[in-house]
Amino acid sequence: MTHATMFEPRNVAFRRATALVAVIATAFSVLTASAGLMENEVDQKGLRFSKASAAIAVGGTMHFHNGDDVIHNIMTIDADDEPEDQGLQKPGQTISTKFDKTGTYQVRCAIHPKMKMTVKVGE
Amino acid sequence: MRTSTIWYGIMRIGALSAALAIAFALNLRPASAVPSFGIQTSQPCSACHVGSYGPRLKTAGRDFKLYGYASSDNKDHGLPFNANARASFTHTDADQAGGASDGFDVNDNFAFDGLTLSFAGKIVDQVGAVARLSYNGIKGVWQWGGVDIRYAKDATWFGHDVVFGITVNNGPTRTDLWESALSGAPTASSGLSRRPKAAPIAGSLSGLVAGAGIYAMWNDLIYLEFSAYDGFNRDTLNALGVDPLNGRDSFDGLIPYGRIAVQKEFDEGHHFIELGAYALRANVFPRDIDTAGTNEFLDVDVDAMYQWIADPSLSTSDTFTARVAYLHEQEKLDASRALFGTNAVDNLSTWRADLSYSVDATITATAHYFQTTGDNDVVRWGTPGGKIDTTGWIGQLDYVPWGKPDSPLDWLNVRLTLQYMAYDEFNGRSDNASDKNTLLVGFTIVGTTNQ
């Protein structure tokens, strides 16, 4: 029996344990996603949102953090194209917006019209 | 829509109409700084402009123009009027016989170059405008300048964003997002320095024509524009206070203008490139004589721009910009040949290129190269041998202390300019070209009424 062979059973057990942890972690993230996050964060930096889309549960809160040195704005627009102005953000400021209804919302900066992302609010 | 919003829109349209009426009754030249845009959007000048002062744009400025000058912070800031005053000292290497201009000395002149009043801002949702009216301190006349009224809207097309718009303006290339025209001086010039004889017609139409066009930007990548212009007749130009093309020429029919460009941002806004081209055709009655047909001018331009921003999250970040543009003009001079004996066809080509580096959006250094070459035409140009070739450099240093997030007054900005323009060749002559070399020390101050 070589040295390597002697340690093979322990190596296999380690791999199995790692795989199990990965499966559990994946299952947890899938379950969490399907249930919807109660909180989610997005950065605004370089005149763009850090995510093109984000998911959140009904009643959950999105945190938009202004990482630029200029003022931004948050506008949420629902499926009926109704905008809601969440106000201006000074540099470094975070705007937290609660989403109480299911649906897909567009989030835009009224000052920088190219800045846009979607927020999917699910059950 | 609330009643107050409607009245506010009507009031703004009324104010713009009044500004335009005054502008049409007088006559003008472009000035670039418009702090009312900054107030409208709660942004410092440095957010949109390289070096915290116009006209060079960064991504936010290009987008603001693309979206029709109508983006805002959703607050009411009042009417967006601006005033821009300019003064300078000019020294040329050799004295200018008879004075640099009427009422000025042969050299070393201090001048009040002018005052520009402008309306610049949102009118109603998705509609905005810039309309300028200037007093030319060198000529002592009021002039109307850049006008650009836009409607813009975005949508989704083939799964990607598209921004489309309509523009009404008074000069081809005025609508450009990348400054394709690349005028002779980077951002400052003096009416007291000598200018070469020949220039392409594309850069000479501002204020002489008015037109409308449509444009679209697809996927923040491909830009297309088509416009058509009509020239004002001589009586109208006189009423506007504008000198006709070459003093007396007039236009025949519409002037079509088309623009295509591809642009792309890389590395989260650190790098930006643009490649583009435009074409324009104009038929001209020389000296307003319509008995011998027309001269036909066809301009084709290709241009490119690269911009690097050290930190896109900081509006005051260092910025490097490189631009180059080549333009060829084919001039079919059937009318001029029949009437005056010029060449039947002349060709004119220009190269423009500049490099600029802006430190902390406060100090900006620019090196600019310009070259104009063309066919010799003694009758047309009246220069020795009929030559028009002109080549030279411009070195410029701009200092802009304000217009940044921590500046004390967001409605006011100033710029100090030190510029040296050197000619290697001027109208085909190299021996005395350096006589026209010009040192310019300039000061501009700009403020806005909206708060």
PDB file of C-alpha atoms in Angstrom, chain B residues 245-377:
ATOM      1  CA  LEU B 245     -21.646  83.012 -46.704  1.00  0.00           C
ATOM      2  CA  ASN B 246     -18.522  84.595 -48.259  1.00  0.00           C
ATOM      3  CA  GLY B 247     -20.182  87.959 -47.804  1.00  0.00           C
ATOM      4  CA  ARG B 248     -22.831  87.573 -50.514  1.00  0.00           C
ATOM      5  CA  ASP B 249     -23.493  83.920 -51.421  1.00  0.00           C
ATOM      6  CA  SER B 250     -26.963  82.408 -51.097  1.00  0.00           C
ATOM      7  CA  PHE B 251     -28.278  78.843 -51.026  1.00  0.00           C
ATOM      8  CA  ASP B 252     -30.359  76.967 -53.559  1.00  0.00           C
ATOM      9  CA  GLY B 253     -32.701  74.292 -52.206  1.00  0.00           C
ATOM     10  CA  LEU B 254     -32.385  72.128 -49.128  1.00  0.00           C
ATOM     11  CA  ILE B 255     -29.089  71.122 -47.532  1.00  0.00           C
ATOM     12  CA  PRO B 256     -29.229  67.445 -46.479  1.00  0.00           C
ATOM     13  CA  TYR B 257     -27.031  66.312 -43.570  1.00  0.00           C
ATOM     14  CA  GLY B 258     -26.519  62.711 -42.439  1.00  0.00           C
ATOM     15  CA  ARG B 259     -24.535  61.390 -39.486  1.00  0.00           C
ATOM     16  CA  ILE B 260     -23.611  57.853 -38.427  1.00  0.00           C
ATOM     17  CA  ALA B 261     -21.492  56.889 -35.435  1.00  0.00           C
ATOM     18  CA  VAL B 262     -20.617  53.877 -33.353  1.00  0.00           C
ATOM     19  CA  GLN B 263     -19.716  54.380 -29.710  1.00  0.00           C
ATOM     20  CA  LYS B 264     -18.821  52.026 -26.878  1.00  0.00           C
ATOM     21  CA  GLU B 265     -17.942  52.301 -23.205  1.00  0.00           C
ATOM     22  CA  PHE B 266     -15.554  49.775 -21.720  1.00  0.00           C
ATOM     23  CA  ASP B 267     -14.415  48.742 -18.271  1.00  0.00           C
ATOM     24  CA  GLU B 268     -17.336  50.299 -16.380  1.00  0.00           C
ATOM     25  CA  GLY B 269     -16.859  53.733 -17.870  1.00  0.00           C
ATOM     26  CA  HIS B 270     -13.067  53.991 -17.726  1.00  0.00           C
ATOM     27  CA  HIS B 271     -12.724  53.912 -21.518  1.00  0.00           C
ATOM     28  CA  PHE B 272     -14.932  55.318 -24.265  1.00  0.00           C
ATOM     29  CA  ILE B 273     -14.459  55.250 -28.022  1.00  0.00           C
ATOM     30  CA  GLU B 274     -16.391  56.693 -30.941  1.00  0.00           C
ATOM     31  CA  LEU B 275     -16.006  56.228 -34.689  1.00  0.00           C
ATOM     32  CA  GLY B 276     -18.195  58.260 -36.971  1.00  0.00           C
ATOM     33  CA  ALA B 277     -18.813  59.935 -40.267  1.00  0.00           C
ATOM     34  CA  TYR B 278     -21.067  62.582 -41.707  1.00  0.00           C
ATOM     35  CA  ALA B 279     -21.926  63.961 -45.105  1.00  0.00           C
ATOM     36  CA  LEU B 280     -23.487  67.221 -46.226  1.00  0.00           C
ATOM     37  CA  ARG B 281     -24.337  68.739 -49.598  1.00  0.00           C
ATOM     38  CA  ALA B 282     -25.101  72.383 -50.368  1.00  0.00           C
ATOM     39  CA  ASN B 283     -25.847  74.203 -53.613  1.00  0.00           C
ATOM     40  CA  VAL B 284     -24.778  77.821 -53.626  1.00  0.00           C
ATOM     41  CA  PHE B 285     -25.450  80.823 -55.853  1.00  0.00           C
ATOM     42  CA  PRO B 286     -22.146  82.728 -55.797  1.00  0.00           C
ATOM     43  CA  ARG B 287     -22.728  86.378 -54.909  1.00  0.00           C
ATOM     44  CA  ASP B 288     -26.465  85.611 -55.005  1.00  0.00           C
ATOM     45  CA  ILE B 289     -26.384  85.451 -58.859  1.00  0.00           C
ATOM     46  CA  ASP B 290     -28.849  82.831 -60.094  1.00  0.00           C
ATOM     47  CA  THR B 291     -28.304  83.090 -63.852  1.00  0.00           C
ATOM     48  CA  ALA B 292     -25.411  80.611 -64.222  1.00  0.00           C
ATOM     49  CA  GLY B 293     -26.503  77.625 -62.194  1.00  0.00           C
ATOM     50  CA  THR B 294     -24.984  76.796 -58.830  1.00  0.00           C
ATOM     51  CA  ASN B 295     -21.791  75.657 -57.170  1.00  0.00           C
ATOM     52  CA  GLU B 296     -22.155  72.279 -55.480  1.00  0.00           C
ATOM     53  CA  PHE B 297     -20.315  71.530 -52.253  1.00  0.00           C
ATOM     54  CA  LEU B 298     -20.116  67.952 -50.940  1.00  0.00           C
ATOM     55  CA  ASP B 299     -18.494  67.429 -47.540  1.00  0.00           C
ATOM     56  CA  VAL B 300     -17.591  63.990 -46.198  1.00  0.00           C
ATOM     57  CA  ASP B 301     -16.106  63.695 -42.714  1.00  0.00           C
ATOM     58  CA  VAL B 302     -14.713  60.769 -40.759  1.00  0.00           C
ATOM     59  CA  ASP B 303     -13.833  61.219 -37.120  1.00  0.00           C
ATOM     60  CA  ALA B 304     -12.873  59.327 -33.987  1.00  0.00           C
ATOM     61  CA  MET B 305     -12.632  59.985 -30.295  1.00  0.00           C
ATOM     62  CA  TYR B 306     -11.142  58.171 -27.320  1.00  0.00           C
ATOM     63  CA  GLN B 307     -11.730  59.188 -23.724  1.00  0.00           C
ATOM     64  CA  TRP B 308     -10.225  57.779 -20.551  1.00  0.00           C
ATOM     65  CA  ILE B 309     -11.516  58.586 -17.084  1.00  0.00           C
ATOM     66  CA  ALA B 310      -9.345  57.550 -14.156  1.00  0.00           C
ATOM     67  CA  ASP B 311     -12.289  57.009 -11.769  1.00  0.00           C
ATOM     68  CA  PRO B 312     -15.783  57.166 -13.307  1.00  0.00           C
ATOM     69  CA  SER B 313     -17.366  57.488  -9.850  1.00  0.00           C
ATOM     70  CA  LEU B 314     -15.635  60.858  -9.367  1.00  0.00           C
ATOM     71  CA  SER B 315     -16.759  63.761 -11.525  1.00  0.00           C
ATOM     72  CA  THR B 316     -13.445  65.470 -10.750  1.00  0.00           C
ATOM     73  CA  SER B 317     -11.370  62.514 -11.861  1.00  0.00           C
ATOM     74  CA  ASP B 318      -8.507  63.029 -14.302  1.00  0.00           C
ATOM     75  CA  THR B 319      -9.675  62.736 -17.905  1.00  0.00           C
ATOM     76  CA  PHE B 320      -7.745  62.201 -21.121  1.00  0.00           C
ATOM     77  CA  THR B 321      -9.382  62.879 -24.472  1.00  0.00           C
ATOM     78  CA  ALA B 322      -8.001  62.276 -27.970  1.00  0.00           C
ATOM     79  CA  ARG B 323      -9.877  63.303 -31.099  1.00  0.00           C
ATOM     80  CA  VAL B 324      -9.149  63.253 -34.797  1.00  0.00           C
ATOM     81  CA  ALA B 325     -11.236  64.287 -37.787  1.00  0.00           C
ATOM     82  CA  TYR B 326     -10.614  64.303 -41.520  1.00  0.00           C
ATOM     83  CA  LEU B 327     -12.918  66.144 -43.894  1.00  0.00           C
ATOM     84  CA  HIS B 328     -12.855  66.247 -47.675  1.00  0.00           C
ATOM     85  CA  GLU B 329     -14.865  68.793 -49.600  1.00  0.00           C
ATOM     86  CA  GLN B 330     -15.479  68.476 -53.314  1.00  0.00           C
ATOM     87  CA  GLU B 331     -16.397  71.823 -54.825  1.00  0.00           C
ATOM     88  CA  LYS B 332     -18.019  71.773 -58.264  1.00  0.00           C
ATOM     89  CA  LEU B 333     -17.792  75.432 -59.239  1.00  0.00           C
ATOM     90  CA  ASP B 334     -19.840  75.503 -62.449  1.00  0.00           C
ATOM     91  CA  ALA B 335     -21.440  78.844 -61.641  1.00  0.00           C
ATOM     92  CA  SER B 336     -18.245  80.510 -60.433  1.00  0.00           C
ATOM     93  CA  ARG B 337     -16.329  79.280 -63.488  1.00  0.00           C
ATOM     94  CA  ALA B 338     -18.973  80.683 -65.840  1.00  0.00           C
ATOM     95  CA  LEU B 339     -19.281  83.982 -63.994  1.00  0.00           C
ATOM     96  CA  PHE B 340     -15.750  84.693 -62.757  1.00  0.00           C
ATOM     97  CA  GLY B 341     -13.369  82.186 -64.372  1.00  0.00           C
ATOM     98  CA  THR B 342     -12.461  80.113 -61.321  1.00  0.00           C
ATOM     99  CA  ASN B 343     -11.442  76.457 -61.563  1.00  0.00           C
ATOM    100  CA  ALA B 344     -14.256  74.117 -62.598  1.00  0.00           C
ATOM    101  CA  VAL B 345     -13.581  71.872 -59.598  1.00  0.00           C
ATOM    102  CA  ASP B 346     -11.643  72.500 -56.388  1.00  0.00           C
ATOM    103  CA  ASN B 347     -10.893  70.058 -53.593  1.00  0.00           C
ATOM    104  CA  LEU B 348     -10.386  71.010 -49.979  1.00  0.00           C
ATOM    105  CA  SER B 349      -9.225  68.745 -47.159  1.00  0.00           C
ATOM    106  CA  THR B 350      -8.812  69.387 -43.461  1.00  0.00           C
ATOM    107  CA  TRP B 351      -7.188  67.414 -40.678  1.00  0.00           C
ATOM    108  CA  ARG B 352      -7.935  68.235 -37.060  1.00  0.00           C
ATOM    109  CA  ALA B 353      -6.564  66.401 -34.060  1.00  0.00           C
ATOM    110  CA  ASP B 354      -6.198  67.182 -30.414  1.00  0.00           C
ATOM    111  CA  LEU B 355      -5.075  65.655 -27.161  1.00  0.00           C
ATOM    112  CA  SER B 356      -6.174  66.992 -23.812  1.00  0.00           C
ATOM    113  CA  TYR B 357      -5.537  65.997 -20.214  1.00  0.00           C
ATOM    114  CA  SER B 358      -7.594  67.397 -17.379  1.00  0.00           C
ATOM    115  CA  VAL B 359      -6.262  67.268 -13.816  1.00  0.00           C
ATOM    116  CA  ASP B 360      -8.862  67.197 -11.021  1.00  0.00           C
ATOM    117  CA  ALA B 361     -11.311  68.794 -13.491  1.00  0.00           C
ATOM    118  CA  THR B 362      -9.496  72.044 -12.709  1.00  0.00           C
ATOM    119  CA  ILE B 363      -6.471  72.405 -14.995  1.00  0.00           C
ATOM    120  CA  THR B 364      -6.763  71.182 -18.574  1.00  0.00           C
ATOM    121  CA  ALA B 365      -3.890  71.129 -21.055  1.00  0.00           C
ATOM    122  CA  THR B 366      -4.655  70.761 -24.767  1.00  0.00           C
ATOM    123  CA  ALA B 367      -2.492  70.312 -27.844  1.00  0.00           C
ATOM    124  CA  HIS B 368      -4.316  70.804 -31.133  1.00  0.00           C
ATOM    125  CA  TYR B 369      -3.076  70.274 -34.700  1.00  0.00           C
ATOM    126  CA  PHE B 370      -4.824  71.674 -37.758  1.00  0.00           C
ATOM    127  CA  GLN B 371      -4.129  71.396 -41.468  1.00  0.00           C
ATOM    128  CA  THR B 372      -6.030  72.688 -44.481  1.00  0.00           C
ATOM    129  CA  THR B 373      -4.954  71.796 -48.007  1.00  0.00           C
ATOM    130  CA  GLY B 374      -6.623  72.436 -51.328  1.00  0.00           C
ATOM    131  CA  ASP B 375      -6.306  73.116 -55.017  1.00  0.00           C
ATOM    132  CA  ASN B 376      -4.728  76.380 -56.086  1.00  0.00           C
ATOM    133  CA  ASP B 377      -7.308  78.810 -57.476  1.00  0.00           C
TER     134      ASP B 377
END
